[in-house]
Backbone as numpy.savetxt, mean C-alpha at the origin, in Angstrom:
# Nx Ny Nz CAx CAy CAz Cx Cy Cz
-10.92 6.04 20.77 -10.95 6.10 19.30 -10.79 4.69 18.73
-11.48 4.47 17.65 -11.61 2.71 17.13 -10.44 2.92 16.58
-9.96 1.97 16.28 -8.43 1.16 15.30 -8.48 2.24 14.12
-9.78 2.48 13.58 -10.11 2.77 11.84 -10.04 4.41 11.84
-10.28 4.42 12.99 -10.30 6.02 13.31 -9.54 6.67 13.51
-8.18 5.76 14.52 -7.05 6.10 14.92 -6.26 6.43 13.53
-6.23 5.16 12.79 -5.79 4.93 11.44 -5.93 6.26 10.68
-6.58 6.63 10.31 -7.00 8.02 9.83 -6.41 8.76 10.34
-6.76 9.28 11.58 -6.63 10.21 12.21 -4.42 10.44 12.07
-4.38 9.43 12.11 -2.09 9.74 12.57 -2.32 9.43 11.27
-2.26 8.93 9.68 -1.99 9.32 8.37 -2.35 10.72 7.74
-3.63 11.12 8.45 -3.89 12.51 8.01 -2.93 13.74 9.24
-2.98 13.25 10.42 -1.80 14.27 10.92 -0.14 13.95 10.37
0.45 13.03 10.39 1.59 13.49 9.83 1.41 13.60 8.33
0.79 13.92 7.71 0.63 14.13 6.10 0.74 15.48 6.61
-0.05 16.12 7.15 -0.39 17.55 7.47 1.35 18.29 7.81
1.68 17.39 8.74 3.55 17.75 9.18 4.41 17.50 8.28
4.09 16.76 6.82 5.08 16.72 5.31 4.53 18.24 4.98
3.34 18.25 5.05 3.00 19.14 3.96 3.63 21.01 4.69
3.32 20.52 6.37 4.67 22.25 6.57 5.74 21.94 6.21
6.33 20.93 6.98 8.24 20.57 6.28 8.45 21.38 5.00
7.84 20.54 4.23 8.12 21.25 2.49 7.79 22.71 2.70
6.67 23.28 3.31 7.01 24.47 3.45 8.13 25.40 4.35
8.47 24.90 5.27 9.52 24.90 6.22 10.60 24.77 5.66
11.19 24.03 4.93 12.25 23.96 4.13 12.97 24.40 2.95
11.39 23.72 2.15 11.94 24.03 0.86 12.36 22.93 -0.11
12.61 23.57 -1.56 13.56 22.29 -2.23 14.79 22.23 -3.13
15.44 23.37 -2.04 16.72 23.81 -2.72 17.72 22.47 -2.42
17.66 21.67 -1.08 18.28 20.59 -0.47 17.10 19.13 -0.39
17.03 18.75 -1.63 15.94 17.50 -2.16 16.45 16.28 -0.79
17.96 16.15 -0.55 17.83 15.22 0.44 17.97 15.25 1.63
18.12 16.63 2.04 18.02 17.10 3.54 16.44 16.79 3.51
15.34 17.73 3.24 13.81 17.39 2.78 13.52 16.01 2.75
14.25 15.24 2.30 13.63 13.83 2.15 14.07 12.79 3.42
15.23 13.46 3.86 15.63 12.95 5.57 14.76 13.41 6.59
14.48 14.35 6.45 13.49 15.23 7.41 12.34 14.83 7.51
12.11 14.51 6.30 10.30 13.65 6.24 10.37 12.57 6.63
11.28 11.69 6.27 11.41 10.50 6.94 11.71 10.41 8.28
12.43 11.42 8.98 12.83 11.28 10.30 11.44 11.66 11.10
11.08 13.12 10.39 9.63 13.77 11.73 8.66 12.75 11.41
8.31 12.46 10.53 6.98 11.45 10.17 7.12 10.04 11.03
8.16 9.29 10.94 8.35 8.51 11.84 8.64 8.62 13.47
9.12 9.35 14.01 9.33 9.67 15.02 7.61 10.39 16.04
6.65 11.06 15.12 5.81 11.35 15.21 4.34 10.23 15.41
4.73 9.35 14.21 3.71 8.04 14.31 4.34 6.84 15.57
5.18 7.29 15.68 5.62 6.54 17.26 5.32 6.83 18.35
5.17 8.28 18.39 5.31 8.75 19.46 3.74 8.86 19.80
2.83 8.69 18.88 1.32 8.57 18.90 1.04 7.32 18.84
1.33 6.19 18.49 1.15 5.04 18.31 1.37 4.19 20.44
2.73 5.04 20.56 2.79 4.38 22.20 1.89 5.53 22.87
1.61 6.49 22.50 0.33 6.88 23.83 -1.23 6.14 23.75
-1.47 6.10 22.23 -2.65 5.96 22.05 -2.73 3.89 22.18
-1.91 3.60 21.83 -1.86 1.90 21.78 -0.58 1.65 22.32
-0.16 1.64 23.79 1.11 1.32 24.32 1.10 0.35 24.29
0.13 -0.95 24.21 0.27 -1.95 24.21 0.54 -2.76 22.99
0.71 -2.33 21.98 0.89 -2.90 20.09 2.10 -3.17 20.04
2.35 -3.32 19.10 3.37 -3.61 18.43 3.74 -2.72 17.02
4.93 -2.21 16.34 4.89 -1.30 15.47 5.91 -1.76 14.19
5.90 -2.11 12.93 6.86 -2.05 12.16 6.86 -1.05 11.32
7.78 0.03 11.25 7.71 1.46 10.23 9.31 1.23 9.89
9.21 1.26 8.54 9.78 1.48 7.38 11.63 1.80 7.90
11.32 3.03 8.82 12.12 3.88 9.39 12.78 3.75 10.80
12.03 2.36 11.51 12.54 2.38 12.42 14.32 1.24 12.61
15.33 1.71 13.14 16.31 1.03 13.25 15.65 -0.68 13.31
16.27 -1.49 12.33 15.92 -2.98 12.30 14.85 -3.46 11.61
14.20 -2.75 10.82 12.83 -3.12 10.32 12.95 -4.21 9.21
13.98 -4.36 8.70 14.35 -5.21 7.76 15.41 -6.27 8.38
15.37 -6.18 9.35 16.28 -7.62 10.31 15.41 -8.31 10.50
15.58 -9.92 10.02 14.86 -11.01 10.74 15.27 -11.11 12.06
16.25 -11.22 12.60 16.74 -11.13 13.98 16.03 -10.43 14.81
15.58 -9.40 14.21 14.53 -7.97 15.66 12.94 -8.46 15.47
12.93 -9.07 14.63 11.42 -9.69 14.45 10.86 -10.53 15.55
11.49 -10.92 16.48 10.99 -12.06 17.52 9.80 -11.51 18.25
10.34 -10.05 18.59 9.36 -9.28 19.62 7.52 -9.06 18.86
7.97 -8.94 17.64 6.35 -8.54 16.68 6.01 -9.86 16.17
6.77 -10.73 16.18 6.25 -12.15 15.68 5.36 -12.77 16.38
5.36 -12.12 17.63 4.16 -13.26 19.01 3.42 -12.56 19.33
3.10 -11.08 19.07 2.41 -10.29 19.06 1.36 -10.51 19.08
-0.24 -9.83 18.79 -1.65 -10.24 18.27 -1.99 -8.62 17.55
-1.55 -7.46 17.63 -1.81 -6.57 17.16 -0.12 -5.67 16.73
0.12 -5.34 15.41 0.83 -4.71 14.83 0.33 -4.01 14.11
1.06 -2.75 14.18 0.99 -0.95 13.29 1.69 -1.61 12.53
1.50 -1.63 10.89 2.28 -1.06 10.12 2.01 -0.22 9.30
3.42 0.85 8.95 3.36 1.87 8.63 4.56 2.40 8.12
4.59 3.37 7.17 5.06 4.04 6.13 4.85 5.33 6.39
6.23 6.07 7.15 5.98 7.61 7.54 5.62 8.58 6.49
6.21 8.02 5.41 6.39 8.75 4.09 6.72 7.61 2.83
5.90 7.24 2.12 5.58 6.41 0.98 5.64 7.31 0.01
7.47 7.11 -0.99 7.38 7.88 -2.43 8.30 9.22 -2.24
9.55 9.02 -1.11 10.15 10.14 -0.75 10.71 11.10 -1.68
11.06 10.11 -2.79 11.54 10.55 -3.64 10.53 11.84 -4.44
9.27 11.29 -4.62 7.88 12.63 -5.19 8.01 13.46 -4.33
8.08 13.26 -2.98 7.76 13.86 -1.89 8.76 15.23 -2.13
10.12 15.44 -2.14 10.82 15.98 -2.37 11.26 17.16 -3.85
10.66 16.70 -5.14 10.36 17.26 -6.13 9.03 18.19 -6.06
9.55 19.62 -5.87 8.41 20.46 -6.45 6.92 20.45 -7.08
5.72 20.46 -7.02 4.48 20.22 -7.21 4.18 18.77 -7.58
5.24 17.51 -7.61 4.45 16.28 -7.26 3.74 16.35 -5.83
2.42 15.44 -6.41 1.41 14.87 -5.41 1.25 13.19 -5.29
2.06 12.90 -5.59 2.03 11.57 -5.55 3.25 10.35 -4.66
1.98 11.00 -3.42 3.64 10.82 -1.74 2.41 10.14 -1.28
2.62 9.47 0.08 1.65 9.39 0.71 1.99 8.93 1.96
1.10 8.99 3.12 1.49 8.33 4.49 0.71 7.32 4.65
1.41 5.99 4.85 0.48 4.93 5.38 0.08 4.47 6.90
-1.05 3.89 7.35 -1.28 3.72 8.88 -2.36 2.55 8.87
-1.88 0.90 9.34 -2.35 -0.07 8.75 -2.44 -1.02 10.25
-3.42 -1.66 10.82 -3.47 -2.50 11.46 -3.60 -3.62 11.22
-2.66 -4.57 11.50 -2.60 -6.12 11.09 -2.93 -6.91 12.69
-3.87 -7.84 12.98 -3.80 -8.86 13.66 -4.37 -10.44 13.68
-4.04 -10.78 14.81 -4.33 -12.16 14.47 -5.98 -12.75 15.33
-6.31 -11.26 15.82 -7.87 -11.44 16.72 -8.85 -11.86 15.34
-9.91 -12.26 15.65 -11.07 -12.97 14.64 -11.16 -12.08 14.11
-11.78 -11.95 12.90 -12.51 -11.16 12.16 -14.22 -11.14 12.73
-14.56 -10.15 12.52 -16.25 -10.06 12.25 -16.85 -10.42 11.12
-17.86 -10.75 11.41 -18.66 -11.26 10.56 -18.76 -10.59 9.45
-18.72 -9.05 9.72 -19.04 -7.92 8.29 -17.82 -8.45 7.77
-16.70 -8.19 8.42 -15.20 -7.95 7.76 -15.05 -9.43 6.93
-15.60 -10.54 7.43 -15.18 -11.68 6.24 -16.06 -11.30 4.92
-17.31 -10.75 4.85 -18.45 -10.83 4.10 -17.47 -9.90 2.93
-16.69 -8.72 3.58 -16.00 -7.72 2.44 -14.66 -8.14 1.91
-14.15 -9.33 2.33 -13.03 -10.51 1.75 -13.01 -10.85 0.58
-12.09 -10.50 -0.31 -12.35 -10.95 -1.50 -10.80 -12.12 -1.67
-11.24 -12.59 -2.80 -9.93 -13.45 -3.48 -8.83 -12.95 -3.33
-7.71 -13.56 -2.51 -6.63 -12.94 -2.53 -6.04 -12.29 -1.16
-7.44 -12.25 -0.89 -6.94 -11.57 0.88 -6.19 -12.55 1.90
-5.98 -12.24 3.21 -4.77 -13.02 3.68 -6.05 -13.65 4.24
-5.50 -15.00 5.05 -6.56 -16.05 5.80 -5.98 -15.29 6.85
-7.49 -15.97 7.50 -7.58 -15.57 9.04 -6.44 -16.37 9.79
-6.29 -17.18 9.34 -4.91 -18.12 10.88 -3.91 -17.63 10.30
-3.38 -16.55 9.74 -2.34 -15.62 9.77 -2.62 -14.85 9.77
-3.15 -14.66 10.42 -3.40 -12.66 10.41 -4.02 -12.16 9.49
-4.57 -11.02 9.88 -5.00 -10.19 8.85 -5.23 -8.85 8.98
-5.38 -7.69 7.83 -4.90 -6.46 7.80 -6.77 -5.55 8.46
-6.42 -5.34 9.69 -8.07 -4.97 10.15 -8.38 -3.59 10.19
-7.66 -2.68 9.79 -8.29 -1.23 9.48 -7.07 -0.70 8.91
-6.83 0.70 8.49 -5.88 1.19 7.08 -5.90 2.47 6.96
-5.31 3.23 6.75 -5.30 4.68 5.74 -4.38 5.14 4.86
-4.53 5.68 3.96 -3.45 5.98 3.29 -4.01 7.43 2.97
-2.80 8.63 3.55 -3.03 9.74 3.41 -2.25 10.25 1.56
-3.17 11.10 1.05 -2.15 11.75 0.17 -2.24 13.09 0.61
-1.38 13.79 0.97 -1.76 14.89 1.56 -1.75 16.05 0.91
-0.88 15.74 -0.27 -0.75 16.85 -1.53 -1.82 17.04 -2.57
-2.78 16.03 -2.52 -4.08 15.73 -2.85 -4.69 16.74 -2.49
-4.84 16.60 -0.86 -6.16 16.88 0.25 -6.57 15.93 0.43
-6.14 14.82 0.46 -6.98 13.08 0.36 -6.80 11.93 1.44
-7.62 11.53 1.83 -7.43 10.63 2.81 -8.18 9.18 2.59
-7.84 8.22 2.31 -8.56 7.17 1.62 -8.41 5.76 2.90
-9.65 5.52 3.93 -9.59 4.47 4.98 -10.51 3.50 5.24
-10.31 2.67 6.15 -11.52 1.57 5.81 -12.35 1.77 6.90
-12.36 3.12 7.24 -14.08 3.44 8.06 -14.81 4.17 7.35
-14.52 4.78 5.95 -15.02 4.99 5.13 -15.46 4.43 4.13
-15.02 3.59 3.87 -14.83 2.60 2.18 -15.73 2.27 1.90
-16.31 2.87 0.68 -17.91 2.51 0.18 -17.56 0.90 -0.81
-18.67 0.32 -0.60 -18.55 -1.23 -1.14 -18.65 -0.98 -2.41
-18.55 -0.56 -3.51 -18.92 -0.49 -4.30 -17.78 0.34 -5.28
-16.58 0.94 -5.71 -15.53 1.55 -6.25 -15.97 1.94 -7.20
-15.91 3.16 -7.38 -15.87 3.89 -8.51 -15.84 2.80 -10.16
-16.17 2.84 -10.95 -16.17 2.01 -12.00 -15.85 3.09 -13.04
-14.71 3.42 -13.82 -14.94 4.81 -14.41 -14.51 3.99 -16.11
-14.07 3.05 -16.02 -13.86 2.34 -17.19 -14.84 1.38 -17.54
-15.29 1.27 -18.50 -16.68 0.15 -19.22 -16.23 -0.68 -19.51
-17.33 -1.74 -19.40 -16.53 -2.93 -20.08 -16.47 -3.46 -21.59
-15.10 -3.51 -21.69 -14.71 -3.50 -23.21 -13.86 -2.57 -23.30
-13.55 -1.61 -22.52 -12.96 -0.32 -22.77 -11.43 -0.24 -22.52
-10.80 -0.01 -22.67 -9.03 0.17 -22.44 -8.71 -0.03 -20.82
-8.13 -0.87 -20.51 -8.20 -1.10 -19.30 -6.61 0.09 -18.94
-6.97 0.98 -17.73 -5.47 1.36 -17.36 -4.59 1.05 -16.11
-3.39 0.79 -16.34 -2.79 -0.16 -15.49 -1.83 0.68 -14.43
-1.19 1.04 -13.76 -0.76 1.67 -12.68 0.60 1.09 -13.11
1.74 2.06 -13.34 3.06 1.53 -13.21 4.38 2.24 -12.68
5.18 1.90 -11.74 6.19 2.45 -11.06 6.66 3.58 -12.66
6.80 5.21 -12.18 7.41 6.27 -13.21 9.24 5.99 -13.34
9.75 5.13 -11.89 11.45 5.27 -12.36 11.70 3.50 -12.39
11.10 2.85 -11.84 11.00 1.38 -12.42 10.11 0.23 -12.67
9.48 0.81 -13.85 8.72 -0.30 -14.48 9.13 -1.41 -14.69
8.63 -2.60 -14.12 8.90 -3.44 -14.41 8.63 -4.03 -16.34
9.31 -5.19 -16.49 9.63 -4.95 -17.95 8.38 -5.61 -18.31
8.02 -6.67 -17.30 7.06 -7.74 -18.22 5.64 -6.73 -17.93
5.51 -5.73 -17.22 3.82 -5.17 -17.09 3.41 -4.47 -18.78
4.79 -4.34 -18.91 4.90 -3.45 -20.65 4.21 -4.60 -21.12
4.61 -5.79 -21.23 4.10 -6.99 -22.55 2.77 -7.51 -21.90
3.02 -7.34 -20.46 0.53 -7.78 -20.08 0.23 -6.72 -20.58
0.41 -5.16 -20.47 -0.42 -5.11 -21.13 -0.62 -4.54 -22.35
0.54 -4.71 -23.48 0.36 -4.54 -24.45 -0.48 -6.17 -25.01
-0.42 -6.94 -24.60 -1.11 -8.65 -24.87 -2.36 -8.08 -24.69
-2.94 -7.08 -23.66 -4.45 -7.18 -22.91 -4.75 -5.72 -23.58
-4.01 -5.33 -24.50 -4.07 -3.62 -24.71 -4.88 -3.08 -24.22
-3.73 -2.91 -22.49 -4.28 -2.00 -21.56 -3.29 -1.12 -21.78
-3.52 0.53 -21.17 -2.58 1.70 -21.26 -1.68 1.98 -20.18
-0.27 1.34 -19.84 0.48 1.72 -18.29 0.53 2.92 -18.01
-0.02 3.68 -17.10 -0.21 4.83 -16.57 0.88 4.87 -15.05
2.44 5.60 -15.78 3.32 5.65 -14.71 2.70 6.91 -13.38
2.81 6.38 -12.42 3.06 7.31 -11.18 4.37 7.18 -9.93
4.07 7.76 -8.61 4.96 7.87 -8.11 4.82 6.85 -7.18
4.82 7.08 -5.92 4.46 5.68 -5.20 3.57 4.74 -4.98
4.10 3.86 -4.13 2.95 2.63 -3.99 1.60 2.56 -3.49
1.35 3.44 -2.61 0.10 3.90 -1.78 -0.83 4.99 -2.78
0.05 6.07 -4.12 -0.57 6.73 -4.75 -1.06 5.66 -5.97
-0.20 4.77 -6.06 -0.67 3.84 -6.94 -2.11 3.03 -6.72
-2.18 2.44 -5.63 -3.49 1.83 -5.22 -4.84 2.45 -4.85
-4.29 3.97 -4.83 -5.08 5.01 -4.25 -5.79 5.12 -5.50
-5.39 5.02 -6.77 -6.19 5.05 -7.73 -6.32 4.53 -8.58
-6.50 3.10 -7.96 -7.17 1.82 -8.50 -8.68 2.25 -7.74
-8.31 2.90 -5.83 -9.76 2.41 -5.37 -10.21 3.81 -5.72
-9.75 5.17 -6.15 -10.47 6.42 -6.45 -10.98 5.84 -7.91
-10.56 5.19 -9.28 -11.28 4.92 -10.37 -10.42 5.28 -11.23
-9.31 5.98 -10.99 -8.19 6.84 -12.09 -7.82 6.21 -12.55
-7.26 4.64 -12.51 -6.86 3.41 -13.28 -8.04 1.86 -12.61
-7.06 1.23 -13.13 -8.42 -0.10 -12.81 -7.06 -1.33 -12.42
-5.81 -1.09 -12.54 -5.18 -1.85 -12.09 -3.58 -1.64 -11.68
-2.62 -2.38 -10.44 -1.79 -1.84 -10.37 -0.80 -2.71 -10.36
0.27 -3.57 -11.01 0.64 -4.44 -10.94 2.56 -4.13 -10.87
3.12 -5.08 -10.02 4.51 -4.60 -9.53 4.91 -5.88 -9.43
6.03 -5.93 -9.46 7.37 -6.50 -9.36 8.84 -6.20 -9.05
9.50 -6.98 -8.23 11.18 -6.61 -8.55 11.40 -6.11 -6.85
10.23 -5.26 -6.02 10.69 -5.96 -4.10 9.82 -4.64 -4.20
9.48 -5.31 -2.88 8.53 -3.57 -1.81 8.54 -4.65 -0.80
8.17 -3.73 0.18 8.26 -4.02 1.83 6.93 -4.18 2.16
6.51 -4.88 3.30 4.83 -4.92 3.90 4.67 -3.40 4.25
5.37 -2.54 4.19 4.94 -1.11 5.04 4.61 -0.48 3.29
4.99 -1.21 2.52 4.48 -0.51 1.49 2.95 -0.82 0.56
2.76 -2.18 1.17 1.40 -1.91 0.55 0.19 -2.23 1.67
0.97 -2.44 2.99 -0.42 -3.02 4.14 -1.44 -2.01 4.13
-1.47 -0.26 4.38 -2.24 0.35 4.65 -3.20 0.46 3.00
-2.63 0.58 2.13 -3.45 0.54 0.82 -3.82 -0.78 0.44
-3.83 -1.66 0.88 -3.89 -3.29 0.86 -5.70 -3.31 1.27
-4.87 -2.94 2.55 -6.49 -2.77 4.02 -7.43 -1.95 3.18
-7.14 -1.07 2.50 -8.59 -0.12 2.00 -9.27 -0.51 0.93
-8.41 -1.00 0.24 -8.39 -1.53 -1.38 -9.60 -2.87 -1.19
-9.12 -3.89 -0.14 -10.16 -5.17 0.54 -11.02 -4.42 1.24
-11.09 -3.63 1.80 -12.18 -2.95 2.46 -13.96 -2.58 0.92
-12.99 -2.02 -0.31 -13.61 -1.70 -1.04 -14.13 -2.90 -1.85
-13.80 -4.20 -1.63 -13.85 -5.22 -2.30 -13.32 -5.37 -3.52
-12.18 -4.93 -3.57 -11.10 -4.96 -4.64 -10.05 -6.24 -4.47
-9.85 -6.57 -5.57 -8.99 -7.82 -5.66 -7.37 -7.58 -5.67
-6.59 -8.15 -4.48 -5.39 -7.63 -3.50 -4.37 -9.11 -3.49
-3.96 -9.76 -4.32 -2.96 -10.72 -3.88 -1.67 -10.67 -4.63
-1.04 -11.72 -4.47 0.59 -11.77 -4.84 0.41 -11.68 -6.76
1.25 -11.80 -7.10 1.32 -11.97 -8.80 1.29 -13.38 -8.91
1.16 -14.28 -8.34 0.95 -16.09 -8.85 -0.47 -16.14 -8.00
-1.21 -15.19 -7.59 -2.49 -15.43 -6.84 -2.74 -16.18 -5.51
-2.02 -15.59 -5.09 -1.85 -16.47 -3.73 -1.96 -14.95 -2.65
-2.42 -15.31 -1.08 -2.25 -14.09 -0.19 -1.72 -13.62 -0.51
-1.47 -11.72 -0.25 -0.61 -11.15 0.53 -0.32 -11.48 2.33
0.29 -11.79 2.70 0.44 -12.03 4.19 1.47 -11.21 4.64
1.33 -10.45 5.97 1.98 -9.57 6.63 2.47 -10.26 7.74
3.27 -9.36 8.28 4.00 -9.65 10.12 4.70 -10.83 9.77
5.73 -10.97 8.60 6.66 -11.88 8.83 8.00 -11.61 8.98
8.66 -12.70 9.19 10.20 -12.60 10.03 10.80 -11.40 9.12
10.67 -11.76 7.76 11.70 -11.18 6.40 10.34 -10.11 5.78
10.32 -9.50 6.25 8.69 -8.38 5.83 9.16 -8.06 4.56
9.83 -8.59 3.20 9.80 -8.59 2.34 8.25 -9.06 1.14
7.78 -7.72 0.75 6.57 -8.29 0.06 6.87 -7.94 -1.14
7.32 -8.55 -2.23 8.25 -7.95 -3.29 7.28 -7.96 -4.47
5.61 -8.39 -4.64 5.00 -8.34 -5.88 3.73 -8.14 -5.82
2.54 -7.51 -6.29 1.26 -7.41 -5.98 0.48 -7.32 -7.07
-0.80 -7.37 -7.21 -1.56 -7.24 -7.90 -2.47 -6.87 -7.07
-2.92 -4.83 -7.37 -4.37 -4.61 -6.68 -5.10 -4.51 -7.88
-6.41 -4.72 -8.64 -7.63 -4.46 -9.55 -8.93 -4.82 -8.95
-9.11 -4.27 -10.14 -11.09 -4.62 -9.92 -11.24 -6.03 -9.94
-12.03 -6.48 -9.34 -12.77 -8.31 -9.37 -12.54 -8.78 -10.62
-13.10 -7.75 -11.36 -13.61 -8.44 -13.00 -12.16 -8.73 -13.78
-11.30 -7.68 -13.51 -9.61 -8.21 -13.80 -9.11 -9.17 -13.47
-9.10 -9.71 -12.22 -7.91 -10.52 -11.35 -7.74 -11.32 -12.35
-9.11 -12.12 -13.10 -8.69 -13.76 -13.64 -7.36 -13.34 -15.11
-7.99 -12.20 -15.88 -7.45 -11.78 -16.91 -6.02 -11.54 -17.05
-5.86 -10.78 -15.66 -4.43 -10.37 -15.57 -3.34 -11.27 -14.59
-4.33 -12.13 -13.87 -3.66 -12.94 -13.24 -2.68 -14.10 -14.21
-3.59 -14.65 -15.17 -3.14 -15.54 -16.29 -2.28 -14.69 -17.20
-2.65 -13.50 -17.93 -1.31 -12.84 -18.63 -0.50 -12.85 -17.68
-0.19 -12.62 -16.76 0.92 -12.80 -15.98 1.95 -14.16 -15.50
1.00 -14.81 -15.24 1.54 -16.41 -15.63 1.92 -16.54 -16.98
1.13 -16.21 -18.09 1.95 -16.44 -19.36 3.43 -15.98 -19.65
3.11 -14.44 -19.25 4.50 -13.87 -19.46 5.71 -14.24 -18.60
5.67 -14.53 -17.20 6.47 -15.44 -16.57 6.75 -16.42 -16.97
6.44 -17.35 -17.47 6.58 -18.83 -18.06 7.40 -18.98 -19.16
6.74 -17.39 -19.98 7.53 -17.45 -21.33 9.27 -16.37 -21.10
9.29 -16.03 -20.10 10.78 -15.40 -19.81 11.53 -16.80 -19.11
10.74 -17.87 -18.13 11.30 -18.30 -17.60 11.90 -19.37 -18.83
11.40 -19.79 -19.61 11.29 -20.37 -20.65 12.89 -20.33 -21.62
12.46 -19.16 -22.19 13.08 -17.88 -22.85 14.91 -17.86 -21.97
14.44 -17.95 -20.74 15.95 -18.02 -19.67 16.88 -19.20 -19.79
């Protein structure tokens, strides 16, 4: 099975094993349910990850040390790393008819790219002499949805015109403060959801056109929606426009900007403005 396939294939099976849990359980006990998903989902993408690729390397969310620079030595010299997110949005995951959870399954390495794969590179993506994110999935499983980069049509949905209200993707329990003032400056409409992977999921489905964060997330939280989002030729970097880069010591990725091409310059600069003028302001 290829990388892209595999990818798919373990985000859409443990999505499938959230989606009995919740039936298996229930949601009379929101954080027994939300331990449970986190425990089978991870324990499951491991346990498929060493049959199918014993030879990789793995960082998940969930595994003891994932946030120690100290345990990083072993994935730092690596050439191929899983990362992954058993359950992205535990918190939706756990509340009654939200759909806005998701499982991520993301390959990062430091082997060449192909020739196709640079051609679908856009601004913002990581350089090749650090690595880079080479196939992806992000399951929503409460959807029915599976969004990967052996699928990813070049071309994204366009469901907003130009000139038209741009809509922006924003954390439902913490919005950051300054996405309120881009885009009331750009009068775009913040459209809160639940997690980070449902967030990017519909930048590249068309449901919004941009997703912008601040204030900390982890590489397991945006590598697999990162990978699909560049797959689609969508514009994927930090909030000062610089890479996203994965597989580091401190896998702290604390800010992003995914949109359409035609955004990045627009929202990249309101964003510099509004930074400048808090830092200012401070």
């Amino acid at each position: 099975m290829l990388d892209a396939e595999l990818a798919r294939h373990l985000a859409t099976r443990a999505g499938e094993l959230l989606l009995g849990l919740r039936t298996e359980l229930g949601f009379t006990d929101p954080g027994r349910l939300r331990d449970e998903g986190d425990r089978r989902s991870h324990e499951y993408l491991m346990a498929q990850l060493a049959a199918w690729r014993p030879d990789d390397s793995v960082l998940s969310e969930e595994a003891l040390g994932a946030r120690d620079a100290d345990e990083a030595a072993e994935r730092l010299g690596a050439e191929r790393i899983w990362i992954v997110d058993p359950l992205d949005g535990t918190r939706e995951y756990a509340e009654p008819g939200r759909t806005d959870w998701a499982v991520h399954v993301a390959l990062w390495t430091t082997a060449a790219a192909s020739t196709a794969r640079r051609r679908r590179r856009t601004s913002g993506s990581s350089k090749s002499d650090q690595g880079r994110l080479a196939a992806g999935a992000i399951a929503l499983p409460a959807q029915g949805s599976v969004l990967a980069t052996d699928s990813a049509p070049q071309s994204p949905p366009e469901q907003t015109a130009h000139g038209a209200q741009v809509r922006i993707a924003v954390s439902r329990s913490r919005p950051p403060e300054f996405v309120a003032r881009v885009a009331e400056e750009l009068g775009a409409v913040p459209v809160p959801m639940g997690s980070a992977g449902a967030k990017i999921a519909a930048v590249i489905s068309g449901e919004v056109d941009a997703y912008l964060h601040a204030g900390g997330q982890y590489e397991w939280d945006s590598a697999a929606p990162v990978a699909v989002a560049l797959a689609q030729g969508l514009h994927a970097s930090r909030l000062d426009g610089s890479p996203l880069i994965y597989n580091q010591a401190d896998p702290r990725l604390p800010d992003l900007l995914v949109c359409r091409s035609r955004l990045a310059r627009p929202l990249l600069a309101a964003v510099e403005r509004e930074l400048l003028s808090t830092s200012q302001a401070g």
